[in-house]
Coordinates of C-alpha atoms in Angstrom, one line a residue:
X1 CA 0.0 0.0 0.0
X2 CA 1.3 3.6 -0.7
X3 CA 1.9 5.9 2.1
X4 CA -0.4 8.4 1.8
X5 CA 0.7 10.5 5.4
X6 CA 4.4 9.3 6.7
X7 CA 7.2 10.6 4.6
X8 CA 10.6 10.3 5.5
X9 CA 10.4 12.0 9.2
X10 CA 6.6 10.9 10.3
X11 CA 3.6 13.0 8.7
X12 CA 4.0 17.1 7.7
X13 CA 2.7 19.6 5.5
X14 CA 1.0 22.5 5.5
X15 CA -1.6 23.3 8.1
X16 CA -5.0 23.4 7.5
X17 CA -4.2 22.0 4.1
X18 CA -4.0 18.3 2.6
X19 CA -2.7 15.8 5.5
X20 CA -1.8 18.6 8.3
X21 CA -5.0 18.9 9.7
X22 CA -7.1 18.7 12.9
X23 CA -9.1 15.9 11.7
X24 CA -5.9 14.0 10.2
X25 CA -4.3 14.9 13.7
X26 CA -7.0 13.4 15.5
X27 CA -6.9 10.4 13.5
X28 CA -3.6 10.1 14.0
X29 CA -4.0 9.7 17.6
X30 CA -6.8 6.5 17.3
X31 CA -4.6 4.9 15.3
X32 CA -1.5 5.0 17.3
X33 CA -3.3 4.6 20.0
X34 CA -4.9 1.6 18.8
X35 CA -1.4 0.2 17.5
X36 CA 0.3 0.7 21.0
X37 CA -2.7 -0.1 23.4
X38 CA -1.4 -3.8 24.3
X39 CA -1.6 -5.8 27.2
X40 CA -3.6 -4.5 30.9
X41 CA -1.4 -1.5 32.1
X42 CA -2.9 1.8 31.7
X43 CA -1.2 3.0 28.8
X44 CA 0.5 6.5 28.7
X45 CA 1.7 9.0 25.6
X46 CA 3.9 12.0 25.8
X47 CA 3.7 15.1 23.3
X48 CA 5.6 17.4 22.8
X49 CA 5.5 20.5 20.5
X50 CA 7.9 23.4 19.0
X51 CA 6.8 26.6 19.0
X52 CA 4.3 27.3 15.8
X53 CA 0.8 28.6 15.9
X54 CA -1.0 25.5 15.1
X55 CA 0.9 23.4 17.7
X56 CA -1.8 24.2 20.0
X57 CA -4.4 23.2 17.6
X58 CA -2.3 19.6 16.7
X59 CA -2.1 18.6 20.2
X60 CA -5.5 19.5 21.1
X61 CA -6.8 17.1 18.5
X62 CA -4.0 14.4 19.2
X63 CA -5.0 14.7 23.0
X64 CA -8.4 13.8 21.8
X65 CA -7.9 11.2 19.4
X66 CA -5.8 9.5 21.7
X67 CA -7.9 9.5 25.1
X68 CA -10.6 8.6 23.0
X69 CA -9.0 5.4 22.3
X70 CA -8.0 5.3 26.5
X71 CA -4.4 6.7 26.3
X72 CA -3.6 8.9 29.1
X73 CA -1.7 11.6 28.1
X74 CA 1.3 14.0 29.1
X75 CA 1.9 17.2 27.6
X76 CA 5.0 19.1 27.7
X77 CA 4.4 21.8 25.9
X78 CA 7.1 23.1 23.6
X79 CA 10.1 20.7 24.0
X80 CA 13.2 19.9 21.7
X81 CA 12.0 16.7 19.8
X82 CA 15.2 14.6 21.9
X83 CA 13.5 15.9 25.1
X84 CA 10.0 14.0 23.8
X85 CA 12.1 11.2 23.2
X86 CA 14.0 11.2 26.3
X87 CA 10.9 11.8 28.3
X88 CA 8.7 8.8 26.6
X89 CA 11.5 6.2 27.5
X90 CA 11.9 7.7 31.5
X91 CA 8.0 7.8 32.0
X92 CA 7.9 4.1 30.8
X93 CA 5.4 5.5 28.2
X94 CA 4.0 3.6 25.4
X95 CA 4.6 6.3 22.4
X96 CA 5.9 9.8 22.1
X97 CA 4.7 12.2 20.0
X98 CA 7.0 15.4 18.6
X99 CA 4.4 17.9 17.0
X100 CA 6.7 20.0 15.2
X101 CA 7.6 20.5 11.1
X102 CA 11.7 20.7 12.2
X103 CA 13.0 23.6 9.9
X104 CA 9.9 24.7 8.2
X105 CA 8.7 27.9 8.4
X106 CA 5.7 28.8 10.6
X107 CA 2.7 28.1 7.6
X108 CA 4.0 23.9 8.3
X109 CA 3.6 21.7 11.0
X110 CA 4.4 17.6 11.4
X111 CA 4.0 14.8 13.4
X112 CA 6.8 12.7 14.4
X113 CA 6.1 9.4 17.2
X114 CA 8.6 7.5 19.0
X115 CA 8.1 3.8 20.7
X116 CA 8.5 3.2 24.3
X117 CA 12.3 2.5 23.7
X118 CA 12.9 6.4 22.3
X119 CA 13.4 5.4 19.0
X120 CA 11.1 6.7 16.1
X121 CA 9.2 4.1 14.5
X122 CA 10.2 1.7 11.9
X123 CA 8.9 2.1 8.5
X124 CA 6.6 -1.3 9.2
X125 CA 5.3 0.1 12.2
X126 CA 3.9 3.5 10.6
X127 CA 2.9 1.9 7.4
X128 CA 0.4 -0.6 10.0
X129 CA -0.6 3.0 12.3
X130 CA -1.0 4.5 8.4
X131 CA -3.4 1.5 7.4
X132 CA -5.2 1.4 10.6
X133 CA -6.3 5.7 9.8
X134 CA -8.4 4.0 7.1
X135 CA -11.3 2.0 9.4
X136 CA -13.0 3.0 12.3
X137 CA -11.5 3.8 15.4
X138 CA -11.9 1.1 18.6
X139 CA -12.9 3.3 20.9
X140 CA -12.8 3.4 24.6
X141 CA -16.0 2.3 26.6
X142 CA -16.8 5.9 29.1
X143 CA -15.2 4.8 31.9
X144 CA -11.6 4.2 30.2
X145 CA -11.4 7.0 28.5
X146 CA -8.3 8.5 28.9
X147 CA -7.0 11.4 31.1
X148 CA -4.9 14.8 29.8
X149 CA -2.7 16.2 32.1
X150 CA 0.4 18.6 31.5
X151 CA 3.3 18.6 33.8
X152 CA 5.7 21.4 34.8
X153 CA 9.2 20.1 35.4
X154 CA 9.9 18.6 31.3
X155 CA 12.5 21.5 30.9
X156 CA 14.3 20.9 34.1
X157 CA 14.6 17.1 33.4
X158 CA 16.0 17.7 30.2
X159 CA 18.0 20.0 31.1
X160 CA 19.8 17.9 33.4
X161 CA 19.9 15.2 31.1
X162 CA 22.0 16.7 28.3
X163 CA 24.3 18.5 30.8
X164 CA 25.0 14.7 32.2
X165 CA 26.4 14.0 28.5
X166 CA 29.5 16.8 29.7
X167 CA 32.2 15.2 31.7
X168 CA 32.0 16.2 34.9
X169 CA 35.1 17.9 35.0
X170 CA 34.4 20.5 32.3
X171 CA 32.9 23.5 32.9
X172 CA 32.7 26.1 30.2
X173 CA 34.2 29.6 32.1
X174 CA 36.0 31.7 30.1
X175 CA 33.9 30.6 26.8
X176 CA 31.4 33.5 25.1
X177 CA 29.1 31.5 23.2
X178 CA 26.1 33.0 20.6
X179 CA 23.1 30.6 20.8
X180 CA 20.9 31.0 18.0
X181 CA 17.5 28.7 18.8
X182 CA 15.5 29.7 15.9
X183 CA 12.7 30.8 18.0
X184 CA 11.7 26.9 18.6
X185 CA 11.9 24.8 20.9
X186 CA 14.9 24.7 22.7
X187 CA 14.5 28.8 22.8
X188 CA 14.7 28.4 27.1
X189 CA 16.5 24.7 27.5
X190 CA 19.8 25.1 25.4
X191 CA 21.3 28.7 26.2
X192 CA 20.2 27.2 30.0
X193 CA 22.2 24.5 29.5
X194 CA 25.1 26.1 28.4
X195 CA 25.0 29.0 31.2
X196 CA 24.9 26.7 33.6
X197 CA 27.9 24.9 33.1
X198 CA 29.7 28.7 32.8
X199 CA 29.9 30.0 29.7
X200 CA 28.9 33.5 28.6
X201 CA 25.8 32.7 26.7
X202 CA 24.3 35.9 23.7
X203 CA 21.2 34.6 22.7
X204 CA 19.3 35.0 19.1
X205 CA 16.5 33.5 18.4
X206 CA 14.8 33.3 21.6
X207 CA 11.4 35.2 21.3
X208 CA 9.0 32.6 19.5
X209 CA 5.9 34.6 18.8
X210 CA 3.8 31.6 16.9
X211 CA 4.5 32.7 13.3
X212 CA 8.4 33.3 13.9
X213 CA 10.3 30.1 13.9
X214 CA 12.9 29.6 11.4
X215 CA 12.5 33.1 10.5
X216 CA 15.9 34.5 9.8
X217 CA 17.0 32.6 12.3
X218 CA 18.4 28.7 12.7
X219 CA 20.6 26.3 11.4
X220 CA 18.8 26.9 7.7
X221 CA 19.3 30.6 7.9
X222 CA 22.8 31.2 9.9
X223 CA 23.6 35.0 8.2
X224 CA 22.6 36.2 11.6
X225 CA 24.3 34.1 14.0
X226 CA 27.6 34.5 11.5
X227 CA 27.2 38.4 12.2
X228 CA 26.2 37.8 16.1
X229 CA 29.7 36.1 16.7
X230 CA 31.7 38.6 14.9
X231 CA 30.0 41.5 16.4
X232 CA 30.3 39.9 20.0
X233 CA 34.0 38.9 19.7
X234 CA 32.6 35.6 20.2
X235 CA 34.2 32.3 20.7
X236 CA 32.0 30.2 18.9
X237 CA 28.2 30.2 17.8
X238 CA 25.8 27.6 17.5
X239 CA 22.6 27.5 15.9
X240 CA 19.7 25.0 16.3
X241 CA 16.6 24.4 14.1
X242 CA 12.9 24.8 14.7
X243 CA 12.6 21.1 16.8
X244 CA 16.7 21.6 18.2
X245 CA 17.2 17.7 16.3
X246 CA 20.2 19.8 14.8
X247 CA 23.2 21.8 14.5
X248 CA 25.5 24.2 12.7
X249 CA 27.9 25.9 14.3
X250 CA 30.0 29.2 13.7
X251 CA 33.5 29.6 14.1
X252 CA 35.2 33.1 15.7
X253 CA 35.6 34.6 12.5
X254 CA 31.7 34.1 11.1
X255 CA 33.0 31.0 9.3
X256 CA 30.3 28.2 9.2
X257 CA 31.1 24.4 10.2
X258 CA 28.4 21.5 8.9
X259 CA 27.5 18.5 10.0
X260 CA 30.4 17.0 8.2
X261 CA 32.6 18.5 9.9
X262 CA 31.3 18.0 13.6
X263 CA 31.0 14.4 13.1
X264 CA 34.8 14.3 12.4
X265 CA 35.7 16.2 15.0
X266 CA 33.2 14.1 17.8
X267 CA 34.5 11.1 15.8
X268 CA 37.9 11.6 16.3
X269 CA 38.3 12.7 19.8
X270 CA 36.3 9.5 20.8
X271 CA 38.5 7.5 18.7
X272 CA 41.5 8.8 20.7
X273 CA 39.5 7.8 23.6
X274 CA 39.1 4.1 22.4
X275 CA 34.9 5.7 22.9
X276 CA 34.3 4.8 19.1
X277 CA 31.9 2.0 18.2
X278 CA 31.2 0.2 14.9
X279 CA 34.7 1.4 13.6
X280 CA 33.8 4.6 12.0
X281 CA 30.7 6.4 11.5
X282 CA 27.3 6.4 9.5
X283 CA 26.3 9.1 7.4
X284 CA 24.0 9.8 4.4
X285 CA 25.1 10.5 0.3
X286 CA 25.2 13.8 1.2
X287 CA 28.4 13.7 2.8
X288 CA 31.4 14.9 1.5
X289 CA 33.8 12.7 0.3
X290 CA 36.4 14.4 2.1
X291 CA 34.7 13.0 5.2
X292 CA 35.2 9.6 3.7
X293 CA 38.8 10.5 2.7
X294 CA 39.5 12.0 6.0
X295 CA 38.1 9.0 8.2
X296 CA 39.9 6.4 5.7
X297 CA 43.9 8.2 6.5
X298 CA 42.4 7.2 10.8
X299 CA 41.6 3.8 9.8
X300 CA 38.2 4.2 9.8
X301 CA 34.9 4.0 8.0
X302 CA 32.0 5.8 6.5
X303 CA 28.5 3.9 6.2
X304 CA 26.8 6.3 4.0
X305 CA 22.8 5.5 4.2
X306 CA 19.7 7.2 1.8
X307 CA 19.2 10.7 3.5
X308 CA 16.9 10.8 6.8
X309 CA 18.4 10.5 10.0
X310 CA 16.0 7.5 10.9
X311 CA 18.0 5.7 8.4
X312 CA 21.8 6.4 10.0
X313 CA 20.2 5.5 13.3
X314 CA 18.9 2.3 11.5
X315 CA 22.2 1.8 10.7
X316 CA 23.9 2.7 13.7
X317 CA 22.1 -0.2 15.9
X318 CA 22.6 -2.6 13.1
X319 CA 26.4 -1.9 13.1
X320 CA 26.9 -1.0 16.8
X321 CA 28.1 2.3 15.7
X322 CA 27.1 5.2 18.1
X323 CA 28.1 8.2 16.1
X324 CA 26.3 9.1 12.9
X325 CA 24.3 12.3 11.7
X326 CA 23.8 14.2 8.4
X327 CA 25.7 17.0 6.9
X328 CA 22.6 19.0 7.5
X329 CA 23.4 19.5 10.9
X330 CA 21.7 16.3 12.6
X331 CA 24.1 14.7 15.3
X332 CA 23.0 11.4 16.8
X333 CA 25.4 10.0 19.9
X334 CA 23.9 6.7 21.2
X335 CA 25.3 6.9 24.3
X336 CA 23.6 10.2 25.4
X337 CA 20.4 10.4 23.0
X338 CA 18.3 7.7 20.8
X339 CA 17.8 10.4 18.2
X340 CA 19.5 13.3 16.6
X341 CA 20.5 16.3 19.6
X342 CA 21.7 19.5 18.4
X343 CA 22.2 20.4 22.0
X344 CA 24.1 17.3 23.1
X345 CA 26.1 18.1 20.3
X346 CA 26.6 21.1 21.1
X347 CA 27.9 20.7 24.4
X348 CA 30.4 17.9 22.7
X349 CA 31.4 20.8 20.7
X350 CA 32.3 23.1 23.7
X351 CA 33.5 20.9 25.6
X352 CA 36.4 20.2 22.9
X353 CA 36.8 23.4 22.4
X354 CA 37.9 24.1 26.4
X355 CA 39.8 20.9 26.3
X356 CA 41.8 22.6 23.0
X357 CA 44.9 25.2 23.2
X358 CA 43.1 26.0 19.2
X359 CA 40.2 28.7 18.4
X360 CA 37.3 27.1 16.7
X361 CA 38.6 27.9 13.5
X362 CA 41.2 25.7 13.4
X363 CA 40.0 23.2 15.6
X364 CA 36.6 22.9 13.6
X365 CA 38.1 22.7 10.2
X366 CA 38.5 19.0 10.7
X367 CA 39.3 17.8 7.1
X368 CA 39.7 19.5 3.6
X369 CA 35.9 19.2 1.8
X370 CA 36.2 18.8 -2.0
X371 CA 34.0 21.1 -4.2
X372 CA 30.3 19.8 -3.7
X373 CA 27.1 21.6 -5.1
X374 CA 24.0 21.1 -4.2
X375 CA 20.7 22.8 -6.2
X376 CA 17.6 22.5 -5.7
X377 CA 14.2 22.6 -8.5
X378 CA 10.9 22.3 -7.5
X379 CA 8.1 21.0 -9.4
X380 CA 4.3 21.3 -9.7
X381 CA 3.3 18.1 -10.5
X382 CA 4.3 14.6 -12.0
X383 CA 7.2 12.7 -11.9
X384 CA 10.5 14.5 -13.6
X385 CA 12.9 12.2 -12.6
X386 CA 11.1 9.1 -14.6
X387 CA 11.5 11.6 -17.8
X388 CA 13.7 9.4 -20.6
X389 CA 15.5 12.7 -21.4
X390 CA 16.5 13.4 -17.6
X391 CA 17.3 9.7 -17.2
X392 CA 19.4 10.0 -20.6
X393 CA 21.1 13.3 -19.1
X394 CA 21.6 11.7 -15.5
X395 CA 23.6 8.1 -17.4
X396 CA 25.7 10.8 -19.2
X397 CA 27.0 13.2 -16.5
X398 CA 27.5 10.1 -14.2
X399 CA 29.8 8.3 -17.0
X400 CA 31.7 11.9 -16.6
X401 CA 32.3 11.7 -13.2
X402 CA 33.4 8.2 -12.9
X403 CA 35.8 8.0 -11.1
X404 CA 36.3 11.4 -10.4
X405 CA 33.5 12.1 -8.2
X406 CA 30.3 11.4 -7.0
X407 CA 26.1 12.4 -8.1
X408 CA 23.4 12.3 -5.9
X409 CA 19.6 12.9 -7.4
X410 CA 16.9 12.5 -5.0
X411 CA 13.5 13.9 -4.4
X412 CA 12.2 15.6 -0.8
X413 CA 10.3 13.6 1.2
X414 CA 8.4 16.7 2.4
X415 CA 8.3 18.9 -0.5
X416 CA 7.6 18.7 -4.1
X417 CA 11.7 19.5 -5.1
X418 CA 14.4 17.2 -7.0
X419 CA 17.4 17.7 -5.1
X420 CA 20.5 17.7 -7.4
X421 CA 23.9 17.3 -5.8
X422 CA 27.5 16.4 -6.8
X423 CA 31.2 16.6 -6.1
X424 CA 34.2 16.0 -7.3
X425 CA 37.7 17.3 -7.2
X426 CA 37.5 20.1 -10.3
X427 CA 35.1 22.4 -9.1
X428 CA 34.3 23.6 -12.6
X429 CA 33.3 20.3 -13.1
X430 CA 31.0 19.5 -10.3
X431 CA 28.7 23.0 -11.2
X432 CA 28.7 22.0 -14.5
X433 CA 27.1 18.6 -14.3
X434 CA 24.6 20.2 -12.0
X435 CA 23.3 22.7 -14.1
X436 CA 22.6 20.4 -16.7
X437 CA 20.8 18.0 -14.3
X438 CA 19.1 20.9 -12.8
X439 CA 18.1 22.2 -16.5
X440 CA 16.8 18.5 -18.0
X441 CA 14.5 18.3 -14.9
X442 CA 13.1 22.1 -15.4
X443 CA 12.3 20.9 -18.7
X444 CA 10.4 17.8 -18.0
X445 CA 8.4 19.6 -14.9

């Protein structure tokens, strides 16, 4: 059966419009709550939510849809979607429930659920919740309906939770630090966090109004943290997205670092350390092949998975590996967090940096990246990439780079948009190839 809700990173779209609605949200809530009600306990859910507008409407109707079915419930209110995670596994819930659309603007909204372990769901378990929103809900008789209630101390907990990832010998005086939380939902946990253990924290991002978040602000739109850091004579800035799932940092001169280049840096320190597991690292084929290069000369390897973070952590338990992430900025590290923490990471991040004699600049510029370009080109409708000329164009730039480099084609799993990427070692190369992938698919959309 197709999947007409769960894309790549649970169900999102725009509210109000096609599958991001109240009644969808509602649904949503039977269904999952029919999937996980099992066995005599009294079963127990925990949502979560960034900071948009229509959070308050999503969890509204998921607090109904899933009491209806005789889930209690625990609300949070706006939470990074690790916290949610975090929180599902200590409160021996059944299922956790991130309502949140990660680095979408404000207009978006999404639904992401986690078992009782922490971990999102498997592709066969949404695909059964996704066939079960298509008959009628078994609902609770009136006595076992379930109860809402929304505690007060979520922030606190995780709050000590990611500062426990920081040996306890570090503390982060001395350190000015620019947090930029993209007015979502770590806007209050994460510069906590990072004053607590000493450091001088400037904030940006910080004043979520509803309609704000990603605005300008975040790991997709870092022009302001870059100017932040110079500005404040900064050490180091960090910037988190919408749901805090990931991170980009800034060096001391406005310079930014990817994901890339934080996973060799975490990678190699715990290497030193004998801390690595799996022997290497798992990333996506958006990495940069200096990232393969670079882990190679340390004896060490790079699983590259399809992009989605659920798929490096698929990865990561199959291989007993326990760092992986995405160039995008996602960071998972199994032994603090059972899905992708910008703020854990983050605080890995600082903490290297007090344990270095090096500014971020040269600490952070791990390994040399070779040219890589990556293009977007959206589409109305259809299906571009099954066009014989784009396919004929796609065979002919990838006989070019044999050998030389590398091309990645894939479409969004939550927008209508072919992204085009490759990389090589002759830059002039690499943008060439692009464009003329880029231009056959304009043509056939």
């Amino acid at each position: 059966m197709g999947r007409k809700f769960f894309g790549t990173d649970g169900i999102r779209g725009r509210t109000n419009d096609s599958v991001m609605t109240a009644a969808t949200a509602m649904r949503v809530g039977q269904a999952a709550g029919n999937y996980f009600v099992r066995g005599g306990h009294r079963h127990r859910v925990v949502i979560g939510k960034d900071t948009r507008l229509s959070g308050y409407m999503m969890e509204s109707a998921l607090v109904a849809g899933f009491t209806s079915v005789g889930m209690d419930v625990i609300m949070t209110g706006p939470l990074p979607t690790p916290a949610i995670a975090l929180l599902t596994r200590e409160m021996r819930a059944d299922l956790g429930v991130m309502i949140s659309a990660s680095h979408n603007l404000f207009p978006d909204n999404g639904i992401k659920l986690f078992g009782p372990d922490g971990f999102k769901l498997s592709d066969e378990a949404e695909s059964e919740i996704e066939a079960l929103l298509d008959s009628e809900p078994k609902l609770a008789s009136a006595e076992n309906i379930g109860r809402a209630r929304r505690i007060e101390d979520a922030r606190g907990r995780y709050i000590h939770a990611i500062k426990n990832s920081v040996a306890s010998d570090i503390r982060f005086d001395g350190l000015k630090v620019v947090v930029d939380c993209a007015h979502g939902a770590a806007y209050e946990v994460a510069p906590s966090a990072i004053w607590e253990l000493g450091a001088d924290v400037v904030t940006l991002g910080v004043d979520p109004n509803g309609t704000n978040i990603n605005d300008g602000v975040g790991s997709t739109a870092i022009e302001a943290l870059q100017a932040k850091v110079v500005e404040e004579r900064a050490d180091i800035g960090l910037a988190l997205d919408g749901d805090a799932d990931r991170l980009i940092v800034v060096d001391e001169n406005g310079r930014k670092v990817d994901g890339d280049q934080i996973m060799a840096l975490i990678a190699t320190r715990m290497h030193e350390r004998d801390l690595l597991k799996g022997g290497g690292v798992v990333a996506t084929v958006m990495s940069n092949l200096g990232l393969e290069r670079y882990l190679d000369t340390l004896g060490l390897s790079l699983e590259r998975t399809k992009v989605g973070d659920r798929y490096v952590l698929e990865r990561m338990r199959a291989g007993g590996f326990n760092v992986g992430g995405e160039q995008s900025g996602h960071m998972i590290l199994l032994d603090h967090a059972t899905t992708g923490d910008g703020s854990v990471a983050a605080l890995r991040i600082l903490s290297s940096l007090v344990r270095s004699t090096r500014p971020a600049s040269e600490m952070l510029h791990v390994f040399e990246p070779v040219p890589q370009l990556l293009k977007n080109v959206r589409y109305d409708a259809g299906q571009p990439l099954e066009d014989h000329a784009v396919q004929r164009v796609i065979a002919e730039v990838e006989g070019e780079l044999a050998g030389k480099g590398r091309l990645v084609i894939r479409p969004s799993g939550t927008e209508p948009v072919i992204r085009v990427m490759a990389e090589g070692d002759d830059a002039g190369q690499v943008e060439r190839v692009v464009d003329r992938v880029c231009n056959a698919v304009r043509e056939a959309a």
